[in-house]
Coordinates of C-alpha atoms in Angstrom, one line a residue:
X6 CA 0.0 0.0 0.0
X7 CA 1.0 3.5 -0.6
X8 CA 1.9 5.6 2.5
X9 CA 0.9 9.2 2.1
X10 CA 1.4 10.3 5.7
X11 CA 4.3 10.2 8.2
X12 CA 2.5 7.8 10.5
X13 CA 1.9 5.5 7.6
X14 CA 5.5 5.5 6.6
X15 CA 6.7 4.9 10.1
X16 CA 4.2 2.0 10.4
X17 CA 5.8 0.3 7.4
X18 CA 9.2 0.2 9.1
X19 CA 8.2 0.0 12.8
X20 CA 4.7 -1.6 12.8
X21 CA 2.2 -1.2 15.6
X22 CA -0.2 1.2 14.0
X23 CA -3.8 0.0 14.2
X24 CA -4.6 1.8 10.9
X25 CA -2.1 -0.6 9.2
X26 CA -2.7 -3.9 10.9
X27 CA -0.7 -5.9 8.3
X28 CA 2.5 -4.1 9.2
X29 CA 4.9 -6.2 11.2
X30 CA 7.7 -3.6 11.2
X31 CA 10.3 -4.6 8.6
X32 CA 13.0 -2.6 10.2
X33 CA 12.4 -4.1 13.7
X34 CA 13.1 -7.6 12.6
X35 CA 16.3 -9.0 14.1
X36 CA 18.5 -8.4 11.1
X37 CA 22.1 -9.1 12.0
X38 CA 23.5 -7.6 8.8
X39 CA 22.3 -5.1 6.2
X40 CA 24.4 -4.3 3.2
X41 CA 23.5 -1.7 0.5
X42 CA 25.3 -1.9 -2.8
X43 CA 24.7 1.1 -5.1
X44 CA 24.5 0.1 -8.8
X45 CA 24.1 3.7 -10.0
X46 CA 24.0 7.2 -8.5
X47 CA 23.0 10.4 -10.2
X48 CA 23.5 13.9 -8.7
X49 CA 22.0 17.1 -10.2
X50 CA 22.1 20.2 -8.1
X51 CA 20.5 19.5 -4.7
X52 CA 18.9 16.2 -5.9
X53 CA 20.5 12.7 -5.9
X54 CA 19.1 9.3 -6.8
X55 CA 20.6 5.9 -6.0
X56 CA 19.6 2.4 -7.2
X57 CA 21.0 -0.9 -6.2
X58 CA 20.7 -4.1 -4.2
X59 CA 20.2 -4.4 -0.4
X60 CA 20.9 -7.6 1.4
X61 CA 19.4 -8.4 4.8
X62 CA 20.7 -11.3 6.8
X63 CA 18.6 -12.8 9.7
X64 CA 20.1 -14.5 12.8
X65 CA 19.9 -17.9 11.0
X66 CA 22.0 -16.7 8.2
X67 CA 19.2 -16.5 5.7
X68 CA 19.7 -13.6 3.3
X69 CA 17.0 -11.6 1.6
X70 CA 18.0 -9.6 -1.4
X71 CA 15.9 -6.6 -2.5
X72 CA 16.3 -3.9 -5.1
X73 CA 16.0 -0.2 -4.1
X74 CA 15.5 3.2 -5.6
X75 CA 16.0 6.2 -3.2
X76 CA 15.8 9.8 -4.1
X77 CA 17.3 12.5 -1.9
X78 CA 17.3 16.3 -1.7
X79 CA 18.9 18.9 0.5
X80 CA 16.4 21.1 2.3
X81 CA 16.7 24.9 2.9
X82 CA 18.9 24.2 6.0
X83 CA 21.2 21.8 4.0
X84 CA 20.0 18.6 5.6
X85 CA 19.8 15.5 3.5
X86 CA 16.2 14.3 3.1
X87 CA 14.6 11.3 1.4
X88 CA 11.6 12.2 -0.9
X89 CA 11.2 8.9 -2.7
X90 CA 12.0 5.4 -1.5
X91 CA 11.0 2.1 -3.2
X92 CA 12.2 -1.4 -2.4
X93 CA 11.0 -4.5 -4.3
X94 CA 11.7 -8.2 -4.7
X95 CA 13.9 -8.7 -7.7
X96 CA 12.2 -9.6 -11.0
X97 CA 12.6 -13.2 -12.1
X98 CA 11.3 -14.0 -15.6
X99 CA 10.8 -17.7 -14.7
X100 CA 8.4 -16.9 -11.8
X101 CA 7.2 -13.4 -12.5
X102 CA 6.4 -13.4 -16.2
X103 CA 2.8 -13.0 -17.4
X104 CA 3.8 -13.7 -21.0
X105 CA 4.3 -17.4 -20.6

């Protein structure tokens, strides 16, 4: 689901909001290792975008690989802010194709 409010976005990562009962709090899971690997970065003025892979490892050593796109900007005080964030399961033509 799209999150158009700050509480909605926080619920995605932290869970516990009754308005989003399906949220378990992705960021609060007991990840023992998280690695981001940029595949591409573009910077234009006060805007920057990064795309790549992120790998999350749980206490049992099971690794989950996701793909991300994050867009950043500097606010009027020079602080780095995120204005777009998307993470998805990598596409696999053998299991995700609707053409076959």
